[in-house]
Structures are given as structure tokens and as C-alpha cells.
Short mmCIF file of C-alpha atoms in Angstrom, two decimals:
data_model
loop_
_atom_site.label_atom_id
_atom_site.label_comp_id
_atom_site.label_asym_id
_atom_site.label_seq_id
_atom_site.Cartn_x
_atom_site.Cartn_y
_atom_site.Cartn_z
CA VAL A 257 13.81 3.54 4.57
CA GLN A 258 15.78 6.00 6.70
CA LEU A 259 16.01 5.52 10.43
CA GLN A 260 16.68 8.12 13.11
CA ALA A 261 17.46 6.90 16.62
CA SER A 262 17.33 9.21 19.63
CA GLY A 263 16.82 9.28 23.36
CA GLY A 264 20.13 8.10 24.73
CA GLY A 265 21.84 9.71 27.67
CA LEU A 266 23.35 9.26 31.10
CA VAL A 267 21.23 7.56 33.73
CA GLN A 268 21.88 6.10 37.16
CA PRO A 269 21.55 2.39 37.80
CA GLY A 270 17.91 1.52 38.35
CA GLY A 271 16.75 4.42 36.21
CA SER A 272 14.83 4.49 32.95
CA LEU A 273 15.24 5.79 29.43
CA ARG A 274 13.08 5.64 26.34
CA LEU A 275 14.73 5.36 22.95
CA SER A 276 12.93 6.31 19.76
CA CYS A 277 13.49 5.09 16.23
CA ALA A 278 11.73 7.24 13.64
CA ALA A 279 11.35 5.66 10.21
CA SER A 280 10.74 7.51 6.99
CA GLY A 281 9.71 6.04 3.68
CA SER A 282 7.01 3.70 2.45
CA SER A 283 5.38 1.35 4.92
CA LEU A 284 6.26 -1.41 2.49
CA ASP A 285 9.92 -0.75 3.12
CA TYR A 286 9.95 -2.18 6.59
CA GLN A 287 7.90 -4.82 8.32
CA LEU A 288 10.40 -5.59 11.04
CA ILE A 289 12.27 -3.14 13.26
CA ALA A 290 14.87 -4.15 15.80
CA TRP A 291 17.11 -2.59 18.39
CA PHE A 292 20.72 -3.64 18.73
CA ARG A 293 23.47 -2.48 21.03
CA GLN A 294 27.23 -2.54 21.00
CA ALA A 295 29.38 -2.03 24.05
CA PRO A 296 33.07 -1.12 23.77
CA GLY A 297 35.10 -4.15 22.78
CA LYS A 298 32.03 -6.34 22.31
CA GLU A 299 30.07 -7.60 19.36
CA ARG A 300 26.79 -6.06 18.33
CA GLU A 301 23.93 -7.71 20.21
CA GLY A 302 20.26 -7.97 19.32
CA VAL A 303 18.13 -6.46 22.09
CA SER A 304 14.56 -6.54 20.85
CA CYS A 305 12.49 -6.61 17.69
CA ILE A 306 8.89 -5.97 16.72
CA SER A 307 6.77 -6.87 13.75
CA ARG A 308 5.21 -3.77 12.27
CA GLY A 309 2.05 -5.61 11.26
CA THR A 310 1.38 -8.12 14.05
CA GLY A 311 3.14 -6.39 16.91
CA THR A 312 4.91 -9.62 17.84
CA THR A 313 7.96 -8.90 19.99
CA TYR A 314 11.12 -10.69 21.02
CA PHE A 315 13.77 -9.83 23.59
CA THR A 316 17.21 -11.05 24.41
CA ASP A 317 17.30 -12.82 27.77
CA SER A 318 19.31 -10.15 29.56
CA VAL A 319 16.65 -7.46 29.10
CA ARG A 320 13.42 -9.46 29.23
CA GLY A 321 11.17 -8.12 31.95
CA ARG A 322 13.01 -4.78 32.06
CA PHE A 323 12.67 -3.51 28.48
CA THR A 324 9.57 -3.15 26.36
CA ILE A 325 9.25 -2.36 22.67
CA SER A 326 6.28 -0.69 21.05
CA ARG A 327 5.27 0.99 17.83
CA ASP A 328 3.27 4.05 16.92
CA GLY A 329 2.02 3.56 13.40
CA ALA A 330 0.80 7.12 13.01
CA LYS A 331 4.26 8.45 13.81
CA ASN A 332 6.19 5.65 12.11
CA THR A 333 8.17 5.34 15.30
CA VAL A 334 9.30 2.40 17.38
CA TYR A 335 10.13 2.90 21.04
CA LEU A 336 12.39 0.96 23.37
CA GLN A 337 11.42 1.61 26.97
CA MET A 338 14.31 0.63 29.22
CA ASN A 339 13.61 0.25 32.93
CA ARG A 340 15.76 -0.88 35.85
CA LEU A 341 18.85 -0.09 33.88
CA LYS A 342 22.13 -1.72 34.84
CA PRO A 343 25.73 -0.66 34.16
CA GLU A 344 26.01 -3.58 31.76
CA ASP A 345 23.31 -1.98 29.59
CA THR A 346 25.82 0.74 28.70
CA ALA A 347 26.29 0.69 24.93
CA VAL A 348 25.57 2.47 21.70
CA TYR A 349 22.06 1.49 20.68
CA PHE A 350 21.08 1.17 17.02
CA CYS A 351 17.79 0.55 15.33
CA ALA A 352 17.49 -1.42 12.11
CA ALA A 353 14.71 -2.27 9.70
CA ARG A 354 13.90 -5.07 7.35
CA ALA A 355 11.29 -5.24 4.61
CA VAL A 356 10.28 -8.85 5.23
CA ARG A 357 9.76 -10.62 8.54
CA VAL A 358 12.01 -13.48 9.56
CA PRO A 359 11.05 -16.45 11.73
CA GLY A 360 10.83 -15.94 15.46
CA ARG A 361 13.87 -14.90 17.44
CA THR A 362 16.06 -14.79 14.36
CA CYS A 363 14.90 -11.19 14.17
CA LEU A 364 17.60 -10.53 16.76
CA ASN A 365 20.36 -11.51 14.33
CA SER A 366 22.04 -8.45 12.83
CA MET A 367 22.81 -10.36 9.64
CA HIS A 368 19.18 -9.94 8.56
CA TYR A 369 19.37 -6.14 8.37
CA VAL A 370 20.77 -3.77 5.81
CA ASN A 371 18.98 -0.58 6.89
CA TRP A 372 20.51 0.92 9.99
CA GLY A 373 20.10 4.19 11.83
CA GLN A 374 22.89 6.05 13.55
CA GLY A 375 23.53 5.01 17.12
CA THR A 376 22.50 6.70 20.34
CA LEU A 377 24.69 6.31 23.40
CA VAL A 378 23.25 4.99 26.64
CA THR A 379 25.47 5.26 29.71
CA VAL A 380 24.36 3.73 32.98
CA SER A 381 26.57 4.95 35.77
CA SER A 382 26.41 6.46 39.22
#
């Protein structure tokens, strides 16, 4: 599966952005899609993940209640809606896919993914 992330940009604190991750290839190639982010000098962090079949979602604690993740099966696209953005959300955001689901919140562990899209930069600044 090939992944194409888009939607990053510059936004003021408190603003919103919607990231898109478009997936190409067979639906059998990916049952789990996740968003990760990496800020300068920091390790890559799992942000959110969604099961393609069940729609089950997980979020890291720092974004729960502000971010939502959704999927559009017809478009083979997963969205990350980011609201009430904070300067600490500034990072390069990546989407990743996995053919087989993993248990619960372990979907936020980057070690489970081999298919990655290119990153899209999100900058939250006044």
C-alpha cells in the first residue's frame, strides 16, 4: 500500500487543521491506519489509530478530546481532524498502515508499521 499525507500548514494556537492520508492498493493491504508525529529533537510519537473494518479508534492522552480520526472507505482516505491546536502540537505528521490489527492501544507503537507515507508539517504559532 502507498500512503499520501497532506493538509499540514501554519495555524495559530486554538485553530484547526485537517490532515488526510490517502491509501492506494488492495483493501487487504491495510486494516489499521495510524497517525504519528515527530517534533524536532524528539522521538516519533503515536497520535491516533483507526481500524479500517470496525472503526475502533485510539488516541494518545495529549490529544484526546481535541483530535478526531475518521475514515472514508469510498475514498480510501483517513482523516485526522485537529482542533484547539497548541504550540506543542507542532511536528511533522506521518501516516502509517498495517495489514493486520494489533491489540488495543498498541496500535500507537511505531514498531508495528512498515508502510509509511511522507510527512506533512504542522506548525502552531502566533
